[in-house]
mmCIF file of C-alpha atoms and ligand atoms in Angstrom:
data_model
loop_
_atom_site.group_PDB
_atom_site.id
_atom_site.type_symbol
_atom_site.label_atom_id
_atom_site.label_comp_id
_atom_site.label_asym_id
_atom_site.label_seq_id
_atom_site.Cartn_x
_atom_site.Cartn_y
_atom_site.Cartn_z
ATOM 1 C CA MET A 7 6.667 -8.135 -4.747
ATOM 2 C CA GLN A 8 3.437 -6.419 -5.617
ATOM 3 C CA ILE A 9 3.430 -2.639 -5.962
ATOM 4 C CA PHE A 10 0.429 -0.627 -4.830
ATOM 5 C CA LEU A 11 0.028 3.136 -5.235
ATOM 6 C CA ASP A 12 -0.463 5.069 -1.988
ATOM 7 C CA THR A 13 -2.633 7.942 -3.171
ATOM 8 C CA ALA A 14 -6.205 9.088 -3.816
ATOM 9 C CA GLU A 15 -5.186 11.223 -6.821
ATOM 10 C CA VAL A 16 -7.053 9.596 -9.706
ATOM 11 C CA GLU A 17 -4.976 11.208 -12.471
ATOM 12 C CA ALA A 18 -1.744 10.027 -10.859
ATOM 13 C CA ILE A 19 -3.208 6.528 -10.598
ATOM 14 C CA ARG A 20 -4.101 6.656 -14.287
ATOM 15 C CA THR A 21 -0.553 7.718 -15.159
ATOM 16 C CA TYR A 22 1.236 4.999 -13.217
ATOM 17 C CA ALA A 23 -1.294 2.252 -13.956
ATOM 18 C CA ALA A 24 -0.450 2.808 -17.636
ATOM 19 C CA TRP A 25 3.084 1.599 -16.873
ATOM 20 C CA GLY A 26 1.573 -1.867 -16.305
ATOM 21 C CA VAL A 27 3.215 -2.369 -12.905
ATOM 22 C CA ILE A 28 0.498 -1.422 -10.395
ATOM 23 C CA ASP A 29 -1.237 -4.234 -8.494
ATOM 24 C CA GLY A 30 -3.508 -2.237 -6.163
ATOM 25 C CA VAL A 31 -4.110 1.106 -4.444
ATOM 26 C CA THR A 32 -4.210 2.231 -0.824
ATOM 27 C CA THR A 33 -6.004 5.326 0.393
ATOM 28 C CA ASN A 34 -6.546 6.738 3.855
ATOM 29 C CA PRO A 35 -8.704 9.570 5.247
ATOM 30 C CA SER A 36 -5.816 12.057 4.949
ATOM 31 C CA LEU A 37 -5.233 11.197 1.275
ATOM 32 C CA ILE A 38 -8.976 11.371 0.474
ATOM 33 C CA ALA A 39 -9.229 14.743 2.257
ATOM 34 C CA LYS A 40 -6.204 15.989 0.282
ATOM 35 C CA SER A 41 -7.943 15.031 -2.988
ATOM 36 C CA GLY A 42 -10.863 17.308 -2.017
ATOM 37 C CA ARG A 43 -13.312 14.834 -3.570
ATOM 38 C CA VAL A 44 -16.250 12.643 -2.492
ATOM 39 C CA PHE A 45 -14.886 9.438 -0.903
ATOM 40 C CA GLU A 46 -17.175 6.912 -2.640
ATOM 41 C CA GLU A 47 -16.709 8.535 -6.049
ATOM 42 C CA VAL A 48 -12.933 8.429 -5.724
ATOM 43 C CA ILE A 49 -12.971 4.754 -4.721
ATOM 44 C CA ALA A 50 -15.264 3.858 -7.642
ATOM 45 C CA GLU A 51 -13.013 5.691 -10.121
ATOM 46 C CA ILE A 52 -9.892 4.001 -8.766
ATOM 47 C CA CYS A 53 -11.580 0.586 -9.058
ATOM 48 C CA ALA A 54 -12.284 1.315 -12.713
ATOM 49 C CA ILE A 55 -8.593 2.026 -13.362
ATOM 50 C CA VAL A 56 -6.747 -0.628 -11.334
ATOM 51 C CA ASP A 57 -7.796 -4.279 -11.232
ATOM 52 C CA GLY A 58 -6.562 -5.213 -7.759
ATOM 53 C CA PRO A 59 -7.215 -4.566 -4.076
ATOM 54 C CA ILE A 60 -8.305 -0.968 -3.434
ATOM 55 C CA SER A 61 -8.150 0.016 0.243
ATOM 56 C CA ALA A 62 -10.886 2.287 1.610
ATOM 57 C CA GLU A 63 -10.543 3.222 5.280
ATOM 58 C CA VAL A 64 -13.367 3.454 7.800
ATOM 59 C CA THR A 65 -13.373 6.274 10.355
ATOM 60 C CA ALA A 66 -15.596 4.839 13.090
ATOM 61 C CA LEU A 67 -13.774 3.946 16.289
ATOM 62 C CA ASP A 68 -16.036 1.094 17.429
ATOM 63 C CA ALA A 69 -16.402 -2.270 15.709
ATOM 64 C CA PRO A 70 -20.136 -1.991 14.943
ATOM 65 C CA GLY A 71 -19.533 1.440 13.418
ATOM 66 C CA MET A 72 -16.601 0.150 11.326
ATOM 67 C CA ILE A 73 -18.705 -2.763 10.075
ATOM 68 C CA ALA A 74 -21.608 -0.443 9.236
ATOM 69 C CA GLN A 75 -19.291 1.836 7.245
ATOM 70 C CA ALA A 76 -17.677 -1.130 5.503
ATOM 71 C CA GLU A 77 -20.878 -2.600 4.051
ATOM 72 C CA PRO A 78 -21.661 0.184 1.514
ATOM 73 C CA LEU A 79 -17.978 0.513 0.618
ATOM 74 C CA VAL A 80 -17.677 -3.147 -0.395
ATOM 75 C CA GLY A 81 -20.823 -2.632 -2.469
ATOM 76 C CA ILE A 82 -18.919 -0.172 -4.679
ATOM 77 C CA HIS A 83 -16.761 -2.885 -6.272
ATOM 78 C CA PRO A 84 -15.631 -6.442 -5.426
ATOM 79 C CA ASN A 85 -12.004 -5.233 -5.220
ATOM 80 C CA VAL A 86 -12.679 -2.839 -2.330
ATOM 81 C CA THR A 87 -10.667 -3.789 0.748
ATOM 82 C CA ILE A 88 -11.687 -2.346 4.098
ATOM 83 C CA LYS A 89 -8.960 -0.599 6.049
ATOM 84 C CA VAL A 90 -9.354 -0.578 9.826
ATOM 85 C CA PRO A 91 -6.998 0.728 12.520
ATOM 86 C CA LEU A 92 -4.978 -1.620 14.691
ATOM 87 C CA THR A 93 -7.034 -1.249 17.864
ATOM 88 C CA PRO A 94 -9.048 -3.812 19.861
ATOM 89 C CA GLU A 95 -12.182 -2.550 18.068
ATOM 90 C CA GLY A 96 -10.376 -2.826 14.734
ATOM 91 C CA LEU A 97 -9.479 -6.446 15.498
ATOM 92 C CA LYS A 98 -13.110 -7.221 16.344
ATOM 93 C CA ALA A 99 -14.262 -5.637 13.090
ATOM 94 C CA THR A 100 -11.563 -7.540 11.186
ATOM 95 C CA GLU A 101 -12.755 -10.883 12.503
ATOM 96 C CA THR A 102 -16.389 -10.135 11.655
ATOM 97 C CA LEU A 103 -15.648 -8.767 8.181
ATOM 98 C CA ALA A 104 -13.210 -11.590 7.379
ATOM 99 C CA ASN A 105 -15.857 -14.144 8.376
ATOM 100 C CA ARG A 106 -18.171 -12.458 5.863
ATOM 101 C CA GLY A 107 -15.554 -12.912 3.149
ATOM 102 C CA ILE A 108 -14.518 -9.242 3.127
ATOM 103 C CA ALA A 109 -10.799 -8.497 2.750
ATOM 104 C CA VAL A 110 -9.456 -6.293 5.552
ATOM 105 C CA ASN A 111 -6.277 -4.234 5.560
ATOM 106 C CA VAL A 112 -5.280 -3.563 9.171
ATOM 107 C CA THR A 113 -3.449 -0.262 9.260
ATOM 108 C CA LEU A 114 -1.382 1.876 11.656
ATOM 109 C CA CYS A 115 0.748 -1.121 12.657
ATOM 110 C CA PHE A 116 3.906 -0.212 14.557
ATOM 111 C CA SER A 117 4.887 -3.458 16.309
ATOM 112 C CA ALA A 118 5.303 -7.157 15.570
ATOM 113 C CA THR A 119 2.830 -8.131 18.284
ATOM 114 C CA GLN A 120 0.204 -5.929 16.649
ATOM 115 C CA ALA A 121 0.900 -7.714 13.358
ATOM 116 C CA LEU A 122 0.548 -11.102 15.055
ATOM 117 C CA LEU A 123 -2.879 -10.138 16.402
ATOM 118 C CA ALA A 124 -4.036 -8.835 13.020
ATOM 119 C CA ALA A 125 -3.093 -12.140 11.375
ATOM 120 C CA LYS A 126 -4.957 -14.080 14.056
ATOM 121 C CA ALA A 127 -8.042 -11.891 13.508
ATOM 122 C CA GLY A 128 -8.018 -12.833 9.825
ATOM 123 C CA ALA A 129 -6.592 -9.716 8.171
ATOM 124 C CA ALA A 130 -5.906 -10.053 4.457
ATOM 125 C CA PHE A 131 -3.195 -7.371 4.747
ATOM 126 C CA ILE A 132 -1.137 -5.842 7.547
ATOM 127 C CA SER A 133 0.162 -2.305 6.971
ATOM 128 C CA PRO A 134 3.256 -1.480 9.056
ATOM 129 C CA PHE A 135 4.168 2.227 8.753
ATOM 130 C CA ILE A 136 7.929 2.227 8.351
ATOM 131 C CA GLY A 137 8.509 5.917 7.552
ATOM 132 C CA ARG A 138 6.835 7.077 10.744
ATOM 133 C CA LEU A 139 9.127 4.751 12.751
ATOM 134 C CA ASP A 140 12.186 6.074 10.882
ATOM 135 C CA ASP A 141 10.993 9.613 11.672
ATOM 136 C CA ARG A 142 11.438 9.003 15.362
ATOM 137 C CA GLY A 143 14.834 7.384 15.084
ATOM 138 C CA GLU A 144 13.791 3.738 14.877
ATOM 139 C CA ARG A 145 14.537 1.444 11.940
ATOM 140 C CA GLY A 146 11.156 0.834 10.323
ATOM 141 C CA MET A 147 12.483 -1.921 8.087
ATOM 142 C CA ALA A 148 13.402 -3.973 11.173
ATOM 143 C CA LEU A 149 9.673 -4.256 11.839
ATOM 144 C CA ILE A 150 9.103 -5.597 8.312
ATOM 145 C CA GLU A 151 11.891 -8.150 8.824
ATOM 146 C CA ASP A 152 10.259 -9.296 12.077
ATOM 147 C CA ILE A 153 6.763 -9.608 10.606
ATOM 148 C CA VAL A 154 7.954 -11.465 7.487
ATOM 149 C CA GLU A 155 9.811 -13.918 9.722
ATOM 150 C CA ILE A 156 6.946 -14.354 12.200
ATOM 151 C CA TYR A 157 4.334 -14.925 9.500
ATOM 152 C CA GLY A 158 6.762 -17.325 7.806
ATOM 153 C CA ASN A 159 6.920 -19.359 11.034
ATOM 154 C CA TYR A 160 3.172 -20.036 10.831
ATOM 155 C CA PRO A 161 2.056 -21.163 7.365
ATOM 156 C CA GLN A 162 -1.592 -21.001 8.490
ATOM 157 C CA PHE A 163 -1.291 -17.187 8.431
ATOM 158 C CA THR A 164 -2.339 -15.887 5.031
ATOM 159 C CA THR A 165 -2.032 -12.184 5.904
ATOM 160 C CA GLU A 166 0.117 -10.323 3.379
ATOM 161 C CA VAL A 167 2.746 -7.840 4.565
ATOM 162 C CA LEU A 168 1.979 -4.470 2.960
ATOM 163 C CA VAL A 169 4.816 -2.032 3.600
ATOM 164 C CA ALA A 170 3.352 1.460 4.101
ATOM 165 C CA SER A 171 4.555 4.967 4.950
ATOM 166 C CA VAL A 172 7.225 4.591 2.293
ATOM 167 C CA ARG A 173 9.475 7.657 2.002
ATOM 168 C CA ASN A 174 12.010 6.787 -0.696
ATOM 169 C CA ALA A 175 13.041 4.257 -3.341
ATOM 170 C CA GLU A 176 15.505 2.699 -0.907
ATOM 171 C CA HIS A 177 12.553 1.646 1.254
ATOM 172 C CA VAL A 178 11.101 -0.160 -1.769
ATOM 173 C CA ARG A 179 14.417 -1.910 -2.502
ATOM 174 C CA GLN A 180 14.718 -3.069 1.095
ATOM 175 C CA ALA A 181 11.086 -4.213 1.245
ATOM 176 C CA ALA A 182 11.697 -6.427 -1.788
ATOM 177 C CA LEU A 183 14.971 -7.741 -0.347
ATOM 178 C CA VAL A 184 13.368 -8.857 2.920
ATOM 179 C CA GLY A 185 10.479 -10.528 1.102
ATOM 180 C CA ALA A 186 7.542 -8.226 1.859
ATOM 181 C CA ASP A 187 4.479 -9.200 -0.173
ATOM 182 C CA ILE A 188 3.524 -5.657 -1.157
ATOM 183 C CA CYS A 189 4.939 -2.139 -0.986
ATOM 184 C CA THR A 190 2.538 0.785 -1.303
ATOM 185 C CA VAL A 191 4.349 3.635 -2.989
ATOM 186 C CA PRO A 192 3.500 7.358 -3.222
ATOM 187 C CA PRO A 193 3.465 8.521 -6.874
ATOM 188 C CA LYS A 194 6.609 10.665 -6.679
ATOM 189 C CA ILE A 195 8.605 7.655 -5.493
ATOM 190 C CA MET A 196 7.532 5.764 -8.619
ATOM 191 C CA ASP A 197 9.431 8.431 -10.568
ATOM 192 C CA ALA A 198 12.480 7.987 -8.353
ATOM 193 C CA MET A 199 12.282 4.211 -8.876
ATOM 194 C CA VAL A 200 12.240 4.402 -12.655
ATOM 195 C CA THR A 201 14.834 7.136 -13.127
ATOM 196 C CA HIS A 202 18.606 6.686 -13.455
ATOM 197 C CA ASP A 203 21.021 9.287 -14.801
ATOM 198 C CA LEU A 204 22.971 6.634 -16.724
ATOM 199 C CA THR A 205 19.754 5.551 -18.456
ATOM 200 C CA ASP A 206 19.161 9.159 -19.551
ATOM 201 C CA LYS A 207 22.785 9.678 -20.641
ATOM 202 C CA GLY A 208 22.875 6.338 -22.434
ATOM 203 C CA LEU A 209 19.662 7.053 -24.306
ATOM 204 C CA ALA A 210 20.898 10.511 -25.333
ATOM 205 C CA ALA A 211 24.141 8.978 -26.633
ATOM 206 C CA PHE A 212 22.295 6.259 -28.587
ATOM 207 C CA LEU A 213 20.067 8.842 -30.222
ATOM 208 C CA ALA A 214 22.987 11.189 -31.012
ATOM 209 C CA ASP A 215 24.927 8.325 -32.635
ATOM 210 C CA TRP A 216 21.829 7.317 -34.609
ATOM 211 C CA GLU A 217 21.211 10.842 -35.842
ATOM 212 C CA ALA A 218 24.881 11.274 -36.794
ATOM 213 C CA ALA A 219 24.792 8.026 -38.802
ATOM 214 C CA GLN A 220 21.666 9.168 -40.681
ATOM 215 C CA GLY A 221 23.446 12.367 -41.705
ATOM 216 C CA SER A 222 26.630 10.662 -42.949
HETATM 217 O O1 LIG B 354 -1.351 4.920 3.502
HETATM 218 C C1 LIG B 354 -0.811 4.962 4.751
HETATM 219 C C2 LIG B 354 0.644 5.393 4.819
HETATM 220 O O2 LIG B 354 1.343 4.988 3.699
HETATM 221 C C3 LIG B 354 0.841 6.817 5.193
HETATM 222 O O3 LIG B 354 2.163 7.256 4.988
HETATM 223 O O4 LIG B 354 3.694 9.137 4.668
HETATM 224 O O5 LIG B 354 1.541 9.522 5.920
HETATM 225 O O6 LIG B 354 3.406 8.205 6.942
HETATM 226 P P1 LIG B 354 2.720 8.603 5.676
#
């Protein structure tokens, strides 16, 4: 499973990219706004750090507007992927952009039928938001299971399942277990993924034994 970072914080991206495990980055208008920086500059800096798909989201609500916003964004770097919302206009924009050879990440997916339509429109990625489904008492991972199975039924679909709205390391474990292609992970969850108290205790014991042996 590929791991993307779900953030627009350039320094955090630099930190986790240095681990050698990051395959791409997803941003959205909320994350860009939180960074307090100029959208295009942030995307360019991220592209210089991570060599993989970098999602930049359009904010227009109509297909012509989405396509118009997409064109300069893809000019920033060949790895820029255009993120569009899962609406009828988003599907139209997806088909047009995909026909032009532009990778599209269709976002705000909350149902399997939405994912089916995105694949048919030619999306490179579908982003189901599992945390927001969990928040209202549904099981977000059930949606991932459905989409993985549906896409698997039709080998002509090349759309990759990109698990988004990830809230904890358990989401990442389950995404990998059910065979999702990608999980986009907020930086703090990377820390939760790498940390284990037995690793820390074991390392401390190894070092203590080593130091004791040097002194004897
Ligand atoms: O990048 C989109 C998605 O991951 C947002 O997650 O936490 O705002 O539901 P969240």
